[in-house]
Coordinates of N, CA and C in Angstrom, one line a residue:
M1291 N 0.7 -1.3 0.0 CA -0.1 0.2 0.0 C 0.9 1.4 -0.1
V1292 N 0.6 2.2 -0.7 CA 1.2 3.6 -1.0 C 0.2 4.2 -1.1
G1293 N 0.2 5.6 -0.2 CA -1.1 6.7 -0.2 C -0.4 7.8 0.4
D1294 N -1.5 8.7 0.2 CA -1.2 10.1 0.4 C -2.6 10.7 1.0
V1295 N -2.6 11.4 2.1 CA -3.7 12.1 2.7 C -3.8 13.5 2.3
A1296 N -4.8 14.2 1.8 CA -4.5 15.7 1.7 C -4.3 16.4 2.9
G1297 N -3.5 17.4 2.8 CA -3.2 18.2 3.9 C -2.0 18.0 4.5
H1298 N -1.7 18.4 5.6 CA -0.5 18.4 6.5 C -0.8 18.2 7.6
G1299 N 0.3 17.8 8.8 CA -0.2 17.7 10.2 C -0.6 16.5 10.8
M1300 N -0.8 16.6 12.0 CA -1.2 15.5 12.9 C -2.6 14.9 12.3
D1301 N -3.6 15.6 11.9 CA -4.7 15.3 11.6 C -4.4 14.3 10.3
S1302 N -3.7 14.7 9.4 CA -3.3 14.0 8.1 C -2.5 12.7 8.4
V1303 N -1.7 12.7 9.5 CA -0.9 11.5 10.0 C -1.9 10.6 10.6
G1304 N -2.8 11.1 11.2 CA -3.7 10.3 11.8 C -4.7 9.5 11.2
T1305 N -5.1 10.3 10.1 CA -5.9 9.6 8.7 C -5.4 8.6 8.1
M1306 N -3.9 8.7 7.7 CA -3.3 7.9 7.2 C -2.9 6.7 7.7
A1307 N -2.6 6.8 9.0 CA -2.2 5.7 9.7 C -3.6 4.8 10.0
Q1308 N -4.8 5.3 10.2 CA -6.2 4.8 10.3 C -6.5 4.1 8.9
L1309 N -6.1 4.8 7.8 CA -6.4 4.1 6.6 C -5.5 2.9 6.4
R1310 N -4.2 3.0 6.7 CA -3.2 1.9 6.8 C -3.3 0.8 7.3
F1311 N -3.8 0.8 8.5 CA -4.2 -0.2 9.6 C -5.5 -1.0 9.3
T1312 N -6.7 -0.1 8.9 CA -7.7 -0.6 8.4 C -7.4 -1.3 7.2
A1313 N -6.8 -1.1 6.2 CA -6.4 -1.9 4.9 C -5.6 -3.0 5.2
K1314 N -4.6 -3.2 6.0 CA -3.9 -4.2 6.4 C -4.6 -5.2 7.0
G1315 N -5.7 -4.8 8.0 CA -6.6 -5.8 8.6 C -7.4 -6.6 7.5
M1316 N -8.1 -5.8 6.8 CA -8.7 -6.4 5.7 C -8.0 -7.2 4.6
A1317 N -6.6 -6.7 4.3 CA -6.1 -7.4 3.2 C -5.7 -8.9 3.9
V1318 N -5.3 -9.0 5.2 CA -4.8 -10.3 5.7 C -5.9 -11.2 5.6
T1319 N -7.3 -10.7 5.7 CA -8.4 -11.7 5.6 C -8.9 -11.9 4.2
G1320 N -7.9 -11.6 3.3 CA -8.3 -11.9 2.0 C -9.4 -11.1 1.3
T1321 N -9.7 -10.0 1.7 CA -10.8 -9.1 1.1 C -10.2 -8.5 -0.1
P1322 N -11.2 -8.6 -1.3 CA -10.6 -8.0 -2.6 C -10.1 -6.6 -2.4
L1323 N -8.8 -6.2 -3.1 CA -8.6 -5.2 -3.2 C -9.5 -3.7 -3.5
T1324 N -10.6 -4.1 -4.3 CA -11.7 -3.2 -4.7 C -12.6 -3.0 -3.5
G1325 N -12.7 -4.2 -2.7 CA -13.6 -4.2 -1.6 C -12.9 -3.2 -0.2
I1326 N -11.5 -3.4 -0.2 CA -10.8 -2.7 0.7 C -10.9 -1.0 0.3
L1327 N -10.7 -0.9 -0.7 CA -10.7 0.6 -1.1 C -12.3 1.1 -0.9
S1328 N -13.5 0.3 -1.3 CA -14.8 0.8 -1.0 C -15.0 1.0 0.4
R1329 N -14.4 0.3 1.1 CA -14.6 0.4 2.6 C -13.8 1.7 3.4
L1330 N -12.5 1.8 2.7 CA -11.7 3.0 3.1 C -12.6 4.3 2.4
N1331 N -13.0 4.2 1.7 CA -13.9 5.5 1.2 C -14.8 5.6 1.9
F1332 N -15.7 4.5 2.5 CA -16.8 5.0 3.3 C -16.3 5.2 4.6
L1333 N -15.1 4.6 5.1 CA -14.5 5.3 6.4 C -14.5 6.5 6.2
L1334 N -13.8 7.3 5.4 CA -13.6 8.8 5.2 C -14.8 9.3 5.1
L1335 N -15.6 9.1 4.5 CA -17.0 9.8 4.3 C -18.0 9.7 5.6
H1336 N -17.5 8.9 6.5 CA -18.5 8.5 7.7 C -17.5 8.6 9.0
S1337 N -16.5 9.5 8.9 CA -15.7 9.3 10.0 C -16.2 10.2 11.3
G1338 N -17.1 11.0 10.7 CA -17.6 12.1 12.0 C -16.4 13.2 12.1
D1339 N -15.5 13.5 11.2 CA -14.6 14.4 11.7 C -15.1 15.4 11.2
S1340 N -14.7 16.8 11.8 CA -15.5 18.1 11.2 C -14.6 18.4 9.9
L1341 N -13.3 17.7 9.5 CA -12.5 18.2 8.6 C -13.0 16.7 7.5
T1342 N -13.1 17.3 6.3 CA -13.3 16.2 5.3 C -12.1 16.1 4.7
A1343 N -11.6 14.8 4.8 CA -10.5 14.2 4.3 C -10.4 13.5 3.1
T1344 N -9.9 13.5 2.3 CA -9.7 12.9 1.1 C -8.1 12.3 1.0
A1345 N -8.1 10.9 0.2 CA -6.8 10.5 0.0 C -6.7 9.7 -1.3
T1346 N -5.5 9.5 -1.7 CA -5.2 8.7 -2.7 C -4.3 7.5 -2.4
V1347 N -4.6 6.3 -2.9 CA -4.1 5.1 -2.5 C -4.0 4.0 -3.6
I1348 N -2.8 3.2 -3.5 CA -2.7 2.1 -4.5 C -2.5 1.0 -3.6
L1349 N -3.3 -0.1 -3.7 CA -3.2 -1.3 -3.0 C -2.6 -2.4 -3.9
A1350 N -1.8 -3.4 -3.7 CA -1.4 -4.4 -4.5 C -1.1 -5.6 -3.9
R1351 N -1.1 -6.8 -4.6 CA -0.9 -8.3 -4.1 C -0.1 -8.6 -4.7
Y1352 N 1.1 -9.3 -4.5 CA 1.8 -10.3 -5.5 C 2.0 -11.6 -5.1
Q1353 N 1.8 -12.4 -6.1 CA 1.9 -13.9 -6.1 C 3.1 -14.5 -6.7
P1354 N 4.2 -14.7 -5.8 CA 5.5 -14.9 -6.3 C 5.5 -16.2 -7.1
D1355 N 4.7 -17.2 -6.8 CA 4.8 -18.5 -7.7 C 4.5 -18.2 -9.0
T1356 N 3.6 -17.3 -9.4 CA 3.3 -16.6 -10.6 C 3.7 -15.3 -11.1
R1357 N 4.6 -14.9 -10.3 CA 5.1 -13.4 -10.4 C 3.9 -12.7 -11.1
T1358 N 2.8 -12.5 -10.4 CA 1.4 -11.9 -10.8 C 1.5 -11.0 -9.6
L1359 N 1.1 -9.5 -10.1 CA 0.9 -8.4 -9.5 C -0.7 -8.0 -9.6
T1360 N -1.5 -7.9 -8.7 CA -3.0 -7.5 -8.8 C -3.0 -6.2 -8.2
W1361 N -3.4 -5.0 -8.7 CA -3.4 -3.9 -8.0 C -4.7 -3.1 -8.3
A1362 N -5.0 -2.3 -7.4 CA -6.2 -1.3 -7.5 C -5.6 0.2 -7.0
R1363 N -6.5 1.0 -7.4 CA -6.2 2.5 -7.1 C -7.3 3.3 -6.7
A1364 N -7.0 4.4 -5.8 CA -8.1 5.2 -5.6 C -7.5 6.6 -5.7
G1365 N -7.2 7.2 -7.0 CA -6.9 8.3 -7.5 C -5.5 8.5 -7.3
H1366 N -4.8 7.6 -7.2 CA -3.3 7.5 -7.0 C -2.5 7.8 -8.6
L1367 N -1.3 8.3 -8.3 CA -0.3 8.2 -9.6 C -0.3 6.8 -9.8
P1368 N 0.0 6.4 -11.2 CA 0.4 5.2 -11.7 C 1.5 4.6 -11.5
P1369 N 1.8 3.4 -11.2 CA 3.2 2.9 -10.9 C 3.9 3.0 -12.3
L1370 N 5.1 2.9 -12.0 CA 6.1 2.9 -13.3 C 6.9 1.6 -13.2
L1371 N 6.8 1.1 -14.4 CA 7.0 -0.3 -14.7 C 8.7 -0.1 -15.5
V1372 N 9.6 -0.8 -15.1 CA 11.0 -0.7 -15.9 C 11.0 -2.1 -16.4
R1373 N 11.0 -2.3 -17.7 CA 11.3 -3.7 -18.3 C 12.1 -3.5 -19.5
G1374 N 13.1 -4.2 -19.7 CA 14.3 -4.1 -20.4 C 14.9 -2.9 -20.8
G1375 N 14.9 -2.2 -19.4 CA 15.9 -0.9 -19.6 C 14.8 0.1 -20.0
R1376 N 13.7 0.1 -20.2 CA 12.9 1.2 -20.7 C 11.5 1.2 -19.6
A1377 N 11.5 2.5 -19.3 CA 10.2 2.6 -18.3 C 8.9 3.2 -18.8
R1378 N 8.0 2.8 -18.4 CA 6.6 3.2 -18.6 C 5.6 3.1 -17.6
Y1379 N 4.6 4.0 -17.7 CA 3.4 4.0 -16.6 C 2.4 3.1 -17.0
L1380 N 2.0 2.4 -15.9 CA 0.9 1.2 -16.4 C -0.2 2.1 -16.4
D1381 N -1.3 1.5 -17.2 CA -2.4 2.0 -17.6 C -3.3 1.9 -16.3
P1382 N -4.0 2.8 -15.6 CA -4.4 2.6 -14.2 C -5.9 2.0 -14.4
P1383 N -6.3 1.4 -13.6 CA -7.7 0.7 -13.6 C -8.4 1.9 -12.8
E1384 N -9.7 2.0 -13.1 CA -10.7 2.9 -12.7 C -10.7 3.2 -10.9
G1385 N -10.7 4.3 -10.5 CA -10.8 4.4 -9.0 C -10.8 5.9 -8.6
V1386 N -11.6 6.6 -8.2 CA -11.6 7.9 -7.8 C -11.0 8.0 -6.3
L1387 N -10.6 9.2 -5.8 CA -9.8 9.3 -4.6 C -10.8 9.0 -3.9
L1388 N -10.2 8.6 -2.4 CA -11.2 8.3 -1.2 C -11.6 9.6 -0.6
G1389 N -12.9 9.1 -0.2 CA -13.5 10.5 0.5 C -14.3 11.6 -0.4
A1390 N -13.9 11.4 -1.6 CA -14.8 12.3 -2.9 C -16.2 12.0 -3.0
T1391 N -16.7 11.0 -3.1 CA -18.0 10.8 -3.4 C -18.5 9.3 -2.9
H1392 N -19.8 9.2 -2.6 CA -20.4 8.1 -2.1 C -20.5 7.2 -3.2
D1393 N -20.5 7.5 -4.5 CA -20.6 6.3 -5.7 C -19.2 6.1 -6.1
A1394 N -18.4 5.8 -5.3 CA -17.1 5.4 -6.0 C -16.8 4.2 -6.6
R1395 N -16.5 4.0 -7.7 CA -16.2 2.7 -8.2 C -14.5 2.2 -8.3
Y1396 N -14.4 1.0 -8.0 CA -13.1 0.7 -8.1 C -12.8 -0.4 -9.0
T1397 N -11.9 -0.6 -9.6 CA -11.6 -2.1 -10.5 C -10.1 -2.3 -10.4
E1398 N -9.7 -3.6 -10.7 CA -8.1 -4.1 -10.4 C -7.7 -4.2 -11.9
A1399 N -6.3 -4.4 -12.0 CA -5.8 -4.4 -13.1 C -4.6 -5.7 -12.6
T1400 N -4.0 -6.5 -13.6 CA -3.3 -7.6 -13.1 C -2.0 -7.3 -14.1
L1401 N -0.8 -7.5 -13.5 CA 0.3 -7.5 -14.2 C 1.3 -8.5 -14.0
A1402 N 1.7 -9.3 -15.2 CA 2.6 -10.7 -15.0 C 4.0 -9.6 -15.0
L1403 N 4.9 -10.0 -13.9 CA 6.2 -9.5 -13.8 C 7.2 -10.5 -14.5
G1404 N 8.0 -9.9 -15.2 CA 9.4 -10.5 -15.7 C 10.3 -10.7 -14.7
E1405 N 11.3 -11.7 -14.8 CA 12.4 -12.0 -13.9 C 13.2 -10.5 -13.5
S1406 N 13.4 -9.8 -14.4 CA 14.3 -8.6 -14.2 C 13.4 -7.2 -14.3
D1407 N 12.1 -7.3 -14.2 CA 11.2 -6.2 -14.3 C 11.4 -5.5 -12.7
E1408 N 11.3 -4.4 -12.9 CA 11.1 -3.4 -11.4 C 9.8 -2.6 -11.6
L1409 N 9.0 -2.4 -10.5 CA 7.9 -1.6 -10.4 C 8.1 -0.8 -9.4
F1410 N 7.7 0.8 -9.5 CA 8.0 1.7 -8.7 C 6.5 2.5 -8.3
L1411 N 6.2 2.3 -6.8 CA 5.1 3.0 -6.5 C 5.7 4.1 -5.8
Y1412 N 5.0 5.2 -5.7 CA 5.6 6.4 -5.0 C 4.5 7.5 -4.8
T1413 N 4.9 8.3 -3.9 CA 3.8 9.5 -3.7 C 4.3 10.6 -4.3
D1414 N 3.3 11.5 -4.7 CA 3.3 12.8 -5.5 C 4.5 14.0 -4.8
G1415 N 4.9 13.6 -3.4 CA 5.8 14.3 -3.1 C 7.2 14.2 -3.5
L1416 N 7.3 12.9 -4.2 CA 8.8 12.5 -4.7 C 8.8 13.2 -6.0
I1417 N 7.8 13.9 -6.6 CA 8.0 14.5 -8.1 C 7.6 15.8 -8.2
E1418 N 6.7 16.1 -7.3 CA 6.0 17.5 -7.6 C 6.8 18.6 -7.1
Q1419 N 6.8 19.6 -8.3 CA 7.7 20.9 -7.7 C 6.7 22.0 -8.1
P1420 N 6.7 23.0 -7.1 CA 5.7 24.1 -7.4 C 5.8 24.7 -8.7
G1421 N 4.8 24.9 -9.3 CA 4.7 25.7 -10.6 C 4.9 24.8 -11.7
E1422 N 5.3 23.6 -11.5 CA 5.7 22.5 -12.6 C 4.5 21.9 -12.9
D1423 N 4.3 21.6 -14.5 CA 3.2 20.8 -14.8 C 3.4 19.2 -14.3
L1424 N 2.5 18.7 -14.1 CA 2.6 17.4 -13.7 C 3.0 16.3 -14.7
G1425 N 2.9 16.8 -16.0 CA 3.4 15.6 -17.0 C 5.1 15.9 -17.0
D1426 N 5.3 17.0 -16.9 CA 6.8 17.3 -16.6 C 7.5 16.5 -15.6
S1427 N 6.8 16.6 -14.3 CA 7.2 15.9 -13.2 C 7.5 14.5 -13.4
L1428 N 6.4 13.9 -13.9 CA 6.4 12.5 -14.5 C 7.3 12.1 -15.2
D1429 N 7.6 13.1 -16.3 CA 8.7 13.0 -17.1 C 10.0 12.7 -16.4
R1430 N 10.3 13.5 -15.4 CA 11.6 13.5 -14.8 C 11.6 12.4 -13.9
L1431 N 10.6 11.8 -13.4 CA 10.6 10.5 -12.8 C 11.1 9.3 -13.6
V1432 N 10.6 9.3 -14.8 CA 11.0 8.2 -15.8 C 12.4 8.3 -15.9
T1433 N 12.9 9.4 -16.4 CA 14.3 9.6 -16.5 C 15.3 9.3 -15.3
A1434 N 14.9 9.6 -14.2 CA 15.5 9.4 -12.9 C 15.3 7.9 -12.5
V1435 N 14.3 7.2 -12.8 CA 14.0 5.9 -12.4 C 14.9 5.0 -13.5
T1436 N 14.8 5.5 -14.6 CA 15.5 4.6 -15.8 C 17.3 4.6 -15.3
A1437 N 17.6 5.8 -14.9 CA 19.0 5.8 -14.5 C 19.4 5.0 -13.3
V1438 N 18.6 5.0 -12.2 CA 18.8 4.3 -10.9 C 18.7 2.7 -11.4
S1439 N 17.8 2.6 -12.1 CA 17.5 1.0 -12.3 C 18.9 0.7 -13.2
A1440 N 19.2 1.3 -14.3 CA 20.1 0.6 -15.1 C 21.4 0.6 -14.3
S1441 N 21.8 1.5 -13.5 CA 23.0 1.3 -12.6 C 22.8 0.5 -11.3
R1442 N 21.7 -0.2 -10.9 CA 21.3 -0.8 -9.7 C 21.8 0.0 -8.5
R1443 N 21.4 1.5 -8.5 CA 21.6 2.2 -7.3 C 20.5 2.1 -6.4
D1444 N 20.5 2.5 -5.1 CA 19.4 2.2 -4.2 C 18.4 3.2 -4.4
L1445 N 17.2 3.4 -3.6 CA 16.2 4.0 -3.7 C 16.7 5.7 -3.1
G1446 N 17.7 5.6 -2.2 CA 18.2 6.8 -1.8 C 18.7 7.7 -3.0
D1447 N 19.4 7.1 -4.0 CA 19.7 7.9 -5.2 C 18.6 8.5 -5.7
L1448 N 17.5 7.7 -6.0 CA 16.3 8.1 -6.7 C 16.0 9.4 -6.0
V1449 N 15.8 9.3 -4.8 CA 15.2 10.6 -4.0 C 16.2 11.7 -4.2
T1450 N 17.5 11.7 -4.1 CA 18.4 12.5 -4.3 C 18.3 13.2 -5.4
A1451 N 18.1 12.4 -6.5 CA 18.0 12.9 -8.1 C 16.9 13.7 -8.3
L1452 N 15.7 13.5 -7.5 CA 14.3 14.4 -7.8 C 14.2 15.2 -6.9
D1453 N 15.2 15.5 -5.9 CA 14.9 16.7 -4.9 C 14.8 18.0 -5.4
V1454 N 13.9 18.6 -4.9 CA 13.8 20.1 -5.0 C 14.7 21.0 -4.4
P1455 N 15.5 21.6 -5.3 CA 16.5 22.5 -4.7 C 15.7 23.6 -3.7
G1456 N 16.4 24.4 -2.8 CA 15.9 25.4 -2.2 C 15.6 25.1 -0.7
D1457 N 15.1 26.0 0.2 CA 14.9 26.0 1.3 C 13.2 25.4 1.7
E1458 N 12.4 25.4 1.0 CA 11.3 25.0 1.1 C 11.1 23.3 1.7
P1459 N 10.5 23.2 2.8 CA 10.3 21.8 3.2 C 9.5 20.9 2.2
R1460 N 10.2 19.7 2.0 CA 9.8 18.9 0.9 C 8.4 18.3 1.6
D1461 N 7.4 17.9 0.6 CA 6.3 17.0 0.9 C 6.8 15.8 1.3
D1462 N 5.9 15.0 2.1 CA 6.3 13.5 2.5 C 6.3 12.7 1.3
V1463 N 7.5 12.1 1.3 CA 8.0 11.3 0.3 C 7.9 9.6 0.5
C1464 N 7.4 8.7 -0.4 CA 7.6 7.4 -0.1 C 7.5 6.9 -1.4
V1465 N 8.4 5.9 -1.7 CA 8.9 5.2 -2.9 C 9.2 3.7 -2.5
L1466 N 8.4 2.9 -3.3 CA 8.7 1.2 -3.2 C 9.3 0.7 -4.5
R1467 N 10.3 0.0 -4.4 CA 10.9 -0.8 -5.6 C 10.2 -2.4 -5.6
I1468 N 9.6 -2.8 -6.5 CA 9.0 -4.2 -6.4 C 9.6 -5.1 -7.5
T1469 N 10.4 -6.0 -7.1 CA 10.9 -6.8 -8.3 C 10.2 -8.4 -8.0
A1470 N 10.2 -9.0 -9.3 CA 9.8 -10.4 -9.3 C 10.7 -11.3 -8.4
S1471 N 11.8 -10.9 -7.8 CA 12.7 -11.9 -7.2 C 12.4 -11.8 -5.7
R1472 N 11.0 -11.3 -5.3 CA 10.2 -11.6 -4.3 C 10.8 -10.5 -3.1
S1473 N 11.4 -9.5 -3.5 CA 11.7 -8.4 -2.6 C 11.0 -7.2 -2.6
I1474 N 11.0 -6.5 -1.6 CA 10.5 -5.1 -1.7 C 11.4 -4.3 -1.0
E1475 N 12.2 -3.2 -1.5 CA 13.2 -2.4 -1.0 C 12.6 -1.0 -0.6
R1476 N 12.7 -0.8 0.6 CA 12.4 0.7 1.3 C 13.6 1.2 1.6
P1477 N 13.7 2.6 1.2 CA 14.8 3.6 1.7 C 14.9 3.7 3.1
E1478 N 16.2 3.8 3.8 CA 16.6 3.7 5.2 C 16.2 5.2 5.6

Protein backbone atom coordinates (compact mmCIF):
# COMPACT_ATOMS: atom_id res chain seq x y z
CA MET A 1 0.00 0.00 0.00
CA VAL A 2 1.20 3.47 -0.91
CA GLY A 3 -0.94 6.52 -0.28
CA ASP A 4 -1.22 10.17 0.51
CA VAL A 5 -3.78 12.07 2.57
CA ALA A 6 -4.66 15.64 1.60
CA GLY A 7 -3.24 18.21 3.96
CA HIS A 8 -0.42 18.32 6.47
CA GLY A 9 0.01 17.92 10.20
CA MET A 10 -1.16 15.48 12.83
CA ASP A 11 -4.72 15.18 11.49
CA SER A 12 -3.38 13.96 8.13
CA VAL A 13 -0.92 11.61 9.83
CA GLY A 14 -3.71 10.17 11.96
CA THR A 15 -5.97 9.69 8.96
CA MET A 16 -3.24 7.90 6.99
CA ALA A 17 -2.48 5.63 9.95
CA GLN A 18 -6.18 4.79 10.28
CA LEU A 19 -6.42 3.98 6.57
CA ARG A 20 -3.21 1.94 6.58
CA PHE A 21 -4.09 -0.24 9.53
CA THR A 22 -7.69 -0.71 8.40
CA ALA A 23 -6.46 -1.78 4.93
CA LYS A 24 -3.89 -4.14 6.44
CA GLY A 25 -6.51 -5.78 8.62
CA MET A 26 -8.82 -6.36 5.67
CA ALA A 27 -5.99 -7.49 3.37
CA VAL A 28 -4.85 -10.29 5.69
CA THR A 29 -8.40 -11.66 5.70
CA GLY A 30 -8.34 -11.95 1.90
CA THR A 31 -10.75 -9.09 1.21
CA PRO A 32 -10.55 -8.15 -2.49
CA LEU A 33 -8.58 -4.97 -3.18
CA THR A 34 -11.66 -3.25 -4.60
CA GLY A 35 -13.59 -4.13 -1.46
CA ILE A 36 -10.85 -2.65 0.71
CA LEU A 37 -10.91 0.60 -1.26
CA SER A 38 -14.71 0.79 -1.06
CA ARG A 39 -14.61 0.37 2.70
CA LEU A 40 -11.80 2.92 3.11
CA ASN A 41 -13.87 5.36 1.07
CA PHE A 42 -16.87 4.70 3.34
CA LEU A 43 -14.64 5.21 6.39
CA LEU A 44 -13.48 8.63 5.22
CA LEU A 45 -16.98 9.72 4.27
CA HIS A 46 -18.41 8.67 7.64
CA SER A 47 -15.56 9.35 10.03
CA GLY A 48 -17.48 12.07 11.87
CA ASP A 49 -14.49 14.42 11.73
CA SER A 50 -15.20 18.10 11.29
CA LEU A 51 -12.69 18.17 8.43
CA THR A 52 -13.44 16.32 5.22
CA ALA A 53 -10.41 14.24 4.29
CA THR A 54 -9.51 12.80 0.94
CA ALA A 55 -6.71 10.42 0.12
CA THR A 56 -5.10 8.65 -2.80
CA VAL A 57 -4.02 5.02 -2.48
CA ILE A 58 -2.58 2.12 -4.44
CA LEU A 59 -3.10 -1.37 -3.05
CA ALA A 60 -1.33 -4.39 -4.52
CA ARG A 61 -0.97 -8.12 -3.96
CA TYR A 62 1.93 -10.08 -5.36
CA GLN A 63 1.81 -13.83 -6.04
CA PRO A 64 5.47 -14.95 -6.20
CA ASP A 65 4.70 -18.41 -7.61
CA THR A 66 3.18 -16.86 -10.76
CA ARG A 67 4.96 -13.47 -10.56
CA THR A 68 1.55 -11.84 -10.80
CA LEU A 69 0.78 -8.45 -9.30
CA THR A 70 -2.85 -7.45 -8.86
CA TRP A 71 -3.43 -3.81 -8.04
CA ALA A 72 -6.19 -1.26 -7.55
CA ARG A 73 -6.07 2.45 -7.00
CA ALA A 74 -8.06 5.30 -5.55
CA GLY A 75 -6.95 8.39 -7.49
CA HIS A 76 -3.24 7.71 -7.01
CA LEU A 77 -0.54 8.29 -9.62
CA PRO A 78 0.17 5.16 -11.70
CA PRO A 79 3.04 2.77 -10.95
CA LEU A 80 6.13 2.99 -13.14
CA LEU A 81 7.32 -0.27 -14.70
CA VAL A 82 10.92 -0.75 -15.86
CA ARG A 83 11.18 -3.63 -18.32
CA GLY A 84 14.15 -4.24 -20.60
CA GLY A 85 15.73 -0.93 -19.60
CA ARG A 86 12.67 1.10 -20.62
CA ALA A 87 10.27 2.76 -18.20
CA ARG A 88 6.55 3.24 -18.74
CA TYR A 89 3.55 4.06 -16.59
CA LEU A 90 0.92 1.37 -16.18
CA ASP A 91 -2.57 2.07 -17.46
CA PRO A 92 -4.52 2.72 -14.27
CA PRO A 93 -7.71 0.86 -13.41
CA GLU A 94 -10.78 2.90 -12.55
CA GLY A 95 -10.73 4.45 -9.09
CA VAL A 96 -11.61 7.89 -7.74
CA LEU A 97 -9.78 9.23 -4.67
CA LEU A 98 -11.03 8.17 -1.27
CA GLY A 99 -13.53 10.47 0.42
CA ALA A 100 -14.58 12.23 -2.80
CA THR A 101 -17.97 10.63 -3.46
CA HIS A 102 -20.44 8.08 -2.14
CA ASP A 103 -20.65 6.50 -5.60
CA ALA A 104 -16.98 5.56 -5.97
CA ARG A 105 -16.15 2.60 -8.22
CA TYR A 106 -12.89 0.68 -8.11
CA THR A 107 -11.51 -1.93 -10.48
CA GLU A 108 -8.37 -4.08 -10.46
CA ALA A 109 -5.60 -4.60 -12.98
CA THR A 110 -3.20 -7.53 -13.22
CA LEU A 111 0.40 -7.50 -14.36
CA ALA A 112 2.74 -10.44 -14.99
CA LEU A 113 6.22 -9.40 -13.86
CA GLY A 114 9.27 -10.69 -15.68
CA GLU A 115 12.35 -11.83 -13.80
CA SER A 116 14.22 -8.54 -14.28
CA ASP A 117 11.21 -6.19 -14.11
CA GLU A 118 11.07 -3.46 -11.50
CA LEU A 119 7.91 -1.67 -10.44
CA PHE A 120 8.02 1.65 -8.63
CA LEU A 121 5.18 2.91 -6.41
CA TYR A 122 5.56 6.45 -5.08
CA THR A 123 3.77 9.45 -3.65
CA ASP A 124 3.46 12.79 -5.40
CA GLY A 125 5.90 14.32 -2.91
CA LEU A 126 8.67 12.49 -4.74
CA ILE A 127 8.10 14.36 -8.00
CA GLU A 128 6.01 17.50 -7.59
CA GLN A 129 7.63 20.90 -7.80
CA PRO A 130 5.66 24.11 -7.27
CA GLY A 131 4.61 25.59 -10.60
CA GLU A 132 5.72 22.57 -12.62
CA ASP A 133 3.29 20.77 -14.91
CA LEU A 134 2.48 17.26 -13.60
CA GLY A 135 3.42 15.77 -16.98
CA ASP A 136 6.89 17.31 -16.70
CA SER A 137 7.22 15.93 -13.16
CA LEU A 138 6.26 12.45 -14.37
CA ASP A 139 8.78 12.72 -17.23
CA ARG A 140 11.54 13.59 -14.71
CA LEU A 141 10.61 10.48 -12.74
CA VAL A 142 10.95 8.28 -15.84
CA THR A 143 14.44 9.69 -16.49
CA ALA A 144 15.57 9.29 -12.87
CA VAL A 145 14.11 5.79 -12.45
CA THR A 146 15.67 4.60 -15.71
CA ALA A 147 19.10 5.80 -14.54
CA VAL A 148 18.75 4.30 -11.05
CA SER A 149 17.49 1.00 -12.44
CA ALA A 150 20.22 0.72 -15.10
CA SER A 151 23.00 1.35 -12.60
CA ARG A 152 21.41 -0.77 -9.82
CA ARG A 153 21.61 2.16 -7.41
CA ASP A 154 19.47 2.30 -4.29
CA LEU A 155 16.29 4.28 -3.72
CA GLY A 156 18.12 6.97 -1.76
CA ASP A 157 19.84 7.92 -5.04
CA LEU A 158 16.44 8.22 -6.70
CA VAL A 159 15.15 10.54 -3.98
CA THR A 160 18.32 12.64 -4.21
CA ALA A 161 18.09 12.87 -8.02
CA LEU A 162 14.52 14.20 -7.76
CA ASP A 163 15.11 16.50 -4.78
CA VAL A 164 13.74 20.00 -5.15
CA PRO A 165 16.46 22.59 -4.59
CA GLY A 166 15.85 25.44 -2.16
CA ASP A 167 14.84 25.96 1.44
CA GLU A 168 11.18 24.95 1.14
CA PRO A 169 10.27 21.90 3.21
CA ARG A 170 9.62 18.89 1.03
CA ASP A 171 6.28 17.09 1.00
CA ASP A 172 6.15 13.60 2.47
CA VAL A 173 7.95 11.13 0.22
CA CYS A 174 7.39 7.41 -0.15
CA VAL A 175 8.81 5.16 -2.86
CA LEU A 176 8.79 1.36 -3.10
CA ARG A 177 10.70 -0.76 -5.61
CA ILE A 178 9.10 -4.14 -6.29
CA THR A 179 10.95 -6.84 -8.18
CA ALA A 180 9.85 -10.28 -9.28
CA SER A 181 12.60 -11.76 -7.15
CA ARG A 182 10.25 -11.56 -4.17
CA SER A 183 11.75 -8.46 -2.57
CA ILE A 184 10.48 -5.03 -1.68
CA GLU A 185 13.10 -2.36 -1.02
CA ARG A 186 12.41 0.61 1.22
CA PRO A 187 14.90 3.46 1.70
CA GLU A 188 16.43 3.76 5.14
